[in-house]
Amino acid sequence: MSYRKRTAALASAVALAGSAVWMAAPVARAEVVDVNYQCKTPIGDKSAVSPIDIKSVRSGSGYRITMSWQKGVSSSPVELGKGAMTPSATIALGGADSGTLSVSGPANDAAIPANTPIKISDLSGTYTPKKSGEVTFTAGVLTIKALGTTTTCTPTNDPGPSLTLDVTAASGGGATGSAQGGGTGADTGAGLPQTGPEDSAIALGTLGGTVLLAGAAGALWLTRRHQRARAGR
């Protein structure tokens, strides 16, 4: 094979390898979804619509999932003092996985006035993939405990997923924590790396860059070898 053909073949192989590595990066899709909650309270039924946002952050072999409410839901006829209200919720898993993921959060850090929508703090839990593939995360039942009472709010408008992740099953294919079915439950871990899919994309991108650099070094070596061969003639 001539020098020009060898160099062209090496460059093509490097380009293809870099492209394949980058295209293998997993993808996350997230969107804010309006959820129509119907709440069963100690003083009767109430309803409220709140946009729900679900995000993920890579955490070891799993993902830290955080559920956020952009508007308050339900209300109390009396003021709820600081720390009087504790929220929790479930997230329905779909696609490649199934079951529910339990998420929870801290009690209210400030008093909630009477007859005002209750702002729910961010709720989090850890999801460890049990199966590989595209998994969806959809808002489920919200539970509010306050002053010895329990309010349950259920989505009634069949909301779509707020988050979709392409995941790979964890080693052993098992699940940990308090999730039911295919997921995992609440976790108190802190200091986590950035979003899982992006984190993986960066790692794969770095690998692709390494492949490209290695290919460039090989091309340079071939060029110098060819120049030395010509000079020795």
XYZ file of C-alpha atoms in Angstrom:
233
model
C 0.000 0.000 0.000
C 1.399 3.437 -0.955
C 2.206 6.105 1.627
C -0.737 8.289 0.543
C -3.184 5.381 0.778
C -1.872 4.307 4.191
C -2.239 7.852 5.554
C -5.758 8.273 4.111
C -6.872 4.905 5.527
C -5.541 5.784 9.001
C -7.263 9.188 8.969
C -10.573 7.612 7.953
C -10.349 4.991 10.701
C -9.633 7.654 13.318
C -12.581 9.802 12.185
C -14.960 6.836 12.252
C -13.789 5.726 15.704
C -14.232 9.203 17.154
C -17.712 9.520 15.661
C -18.793 6.115 16.970
C -17.638 6.911 20.504
C -19.456 10.252 20.560
C -22.689 8.833 19.112
C -22.724 6.180 21.868
C -23.299 8.818 24.565
C -26.621 8.318 26.427
C -29.386 10.884 26.121
C -31.677 12.504 28.699
C -34.862 14.337 27.766
C -36.691 16.446 30.323
C -39.720 18.704 30.146
C -42.012 20.489 32.563
C -45.418 18.774 32.658
C -48.645 20.222 34.073
C -50.154 17.811 36.596
C -53.771 18.146 37.735
C -53.828 16.962 41.345
C -57.039 15.930 43.081
C -56.399 16.003 46.818
C -58.212 14.181 49.608
C -57.850 16.392 52.691
C -59.231 16.153 56.246
C -61.672 18.961 55.399
C -62.762 17.784 51.945
C -61.590 17.417 48.357
C -59.444 20.060 46.663
C -57.711 20.352 43.319
C -54.723 22.207 41.938
C -52.577 22.174 38.809
C -48.819 22.391 39.217
C -46.061 22.173 36.603
C -43.740 19.295 37.589
C -40.053 19.104 36.754
C -37.997 15.911 37.236
C -34.222 15.991 36.880
C -31.392 13.471 37.251
C -27.816 13.583 38.503
C -25.459 10.627 38.121
C -24.709 8.947 41.460
C -22.346 5.993 41.254
C -24.114 3.212 39.352
C -27.479 4.981 39.650
C -29.119 8.380 39.425
C -30.222 10.926 41.995
C -33.743 11.893 40.899
C -35.228 15.221 42.026
C -38.896 16.171 41.625
C -39.854 19.864 41.778
C -43.209 21.662 42.018
C -43.475 25.094 40.431
C -46.779 25.896 42.133
C -48.293 25.060 45.505
C -50.947 22.380 45.940
C -53.746 21.959 48.506
C -53.936 24.265 51.539
C -54.576 24.224 55.275
C -57.374 26.014 57.173
C -54.840 26.834 59.902
C -51.270 28.070 59.797
C -48.631 25.365 59.569
C -45.665 26.333 61.669
C -42.076 25.726 60.659
C -41.406 21.978 60.408
C -45.098 21.042 60.733
C -45.529 19.670 57.200
C -43.599 16.754 55.639
C -44.054 15.833 51.947
C -43.287 12.657 50.011
C -44.279 11.312 46.607
C -43.965 8.498 44.123
C -42.690 8.613 40.551
C -44.040 6.068 38.080
C -41.385 4.253 36.032
C -42.123 3.236 32.465
C -40.455 2.075 29.287
C -37.668 -0.425 29.967
C -38.406 -0.452 33.708
C -41.552 -0.512 35.815
C -42.798 0.117 39.327
C -42.512 3.273 41.399
C -39.682 5.337 42.826
C -40.224 6.861 46.282
C -38.949 10.404 46.787
C -38.984 12.499 49.935
C -37.807 15.843 51.230
C -37.428 18.060 54.289
C -40.235 19.579 56.324
C -41.249 23.167 55.561
C -38.511 25.600 56.582
C -40.932 28.497 57.146
C -44.481 28.903 58.413
C -47.251 28.393 55.830
C -50.166 30.837 56.276
C -53.691 29.489 56.516
C -55.669 29.055 53.289
C -52.667 29.474 50.994
C -51.319 26.891 48.538
C -48.750 24.643 50.201
C -45.400 24.956 48.420
C -43.747 21.546 48.245
C -39.975 21.410 48.668
C -37.880 19.455 46.181
C -38.194 15.704 46.749
C -35.368 13.299 45.943
C -34.585 9.597 45.761
C -31.987 7.330 44.169
C -32.805 5.214 41.142
C -30.565 2.269 40.259
C -31.376 0.833 36.814
C -32.639 -2.739 36.932
C -32.874 -3.045 33.162
C -31.103 -1.387 30.257
C -32.966 0.860 27.836
C -35.091 3.986 27.794
C -36.825 4.617 31.134
C -39.512 7.263 31.715
C -40.271 9.090 34.978
C -43.813 10.414 35.516
C -45.320 12.268 38.469
C -47.268 9.975 40.800
C -49.089 10.351 44.121
C -48.136 13.208 46.460
C -48.590 12.716 50.228
C -48.597 15.600 52.705
C -48.459 14.915 56.444
C -49.178 17.825 58.800
C -50.464 18.228 62.360
C -51.292 14.541 62.650
C -53.293 14.448 59.393
C -52.573 13.040 55.949
C -53.506 14.572 52.595
C -53.186 12.470 49.447
C -53.030 14.101 46.004
C -53.437 11.958 42.888
C -52.820 13.030 39.261
C -56.051 12.809 37.261
C -55.034 14.097 33.825
C -52.769 11.182 32.855
C -49.654 13.395 32.671
C -46.808 12.464 30.364
C -43.246 11.766 31.531
C -41.251 14.667 32.935
C -37.968 12.823 32.328
C -36.686 10.136 29.963
C -33.291 8.473 30.494
C -31.308 5.971 28.450
C -29.811 3.756 31.154
C -27.664 0.663 31.561
C -28.531 -1.907 34.228
C -26.293 -1.772 37.275
C -23.923 -4.651 37.956
C -25.965 -7.564 39.311
C -29.204 -6.061 37.965
C -30.563 -5.491 41.470
C -32.331 -2.615 43.178
C -31.729 -0.996 46.546
C -33.576 1.452 48.754
C -37.319 1.860 49.204
C -38.582 1.735 45.626
C -41.318 -0.705 44.691
C -41.151 -2.798 41.543
C -38.307 -1.756 39.297
C -36.694 1.267 40.986
C -34.914 2.399 44.127
C -35.924 4.687 46.944
C -34.818 7.651 48.962
C -31.165 8.228 49.653
C -29.349 10.898 51.628
C -26.150 11.032 49.593
C -24.537 14.412 48.918
C -21.738 15.834 46.819
C -22.812 14.110 43.624
C -21.306 14.585 40.151
C -23.197 16.392 37.394
C -26.131 14.956 35.430
C -25.660 11.281 34.590
C -26.194 11.351 30.819
C -24.064 14.481 30.433
C -21.405 12.993 32.695
C -21.282 9.867 30.524
C -21.238 11.980 27.366
C -18.229 13.915 28.667
C -16.420 10.688 29.505
C -17.150 9.226 26.080
C -16.214 12.492 24.419
C -12.884 12.384 26.261
C -12.352 8.836 25.015
C -13.149 9.974 21.488
C -10.631 12.781 21.828
C -8.016 10.265 22.982
C -8.711 8.127 19.925
C -8.326 11.164 17.661
C -5.020 12.176 19.301
C -3.689 8.637 19.003
C -4.609 8.599 15.324
C -2.945 11.962 14.734
C 0.233 10.694 16.378
C 0.167 7.629 14.109
C -0.244 9.783 11.015
C 2.686 11.995 12.097
C 4.881 8.910 12.625
C 4.031 7.617 9.147
C 4.826 11.016 7.638
C 8.255 11.215 9.330
C 9.048 7.611 8.414
C 8.228 8.334 4.774
C 10.392 11.480 4.806
C 13.366 9.560 6.274
C 12.928 6.818 3.677
C 12.989 9.373 0.839
C 16.050 11.150 2.308
C 17.979 7.850 2.470
C 17.475 7.157 -1.201
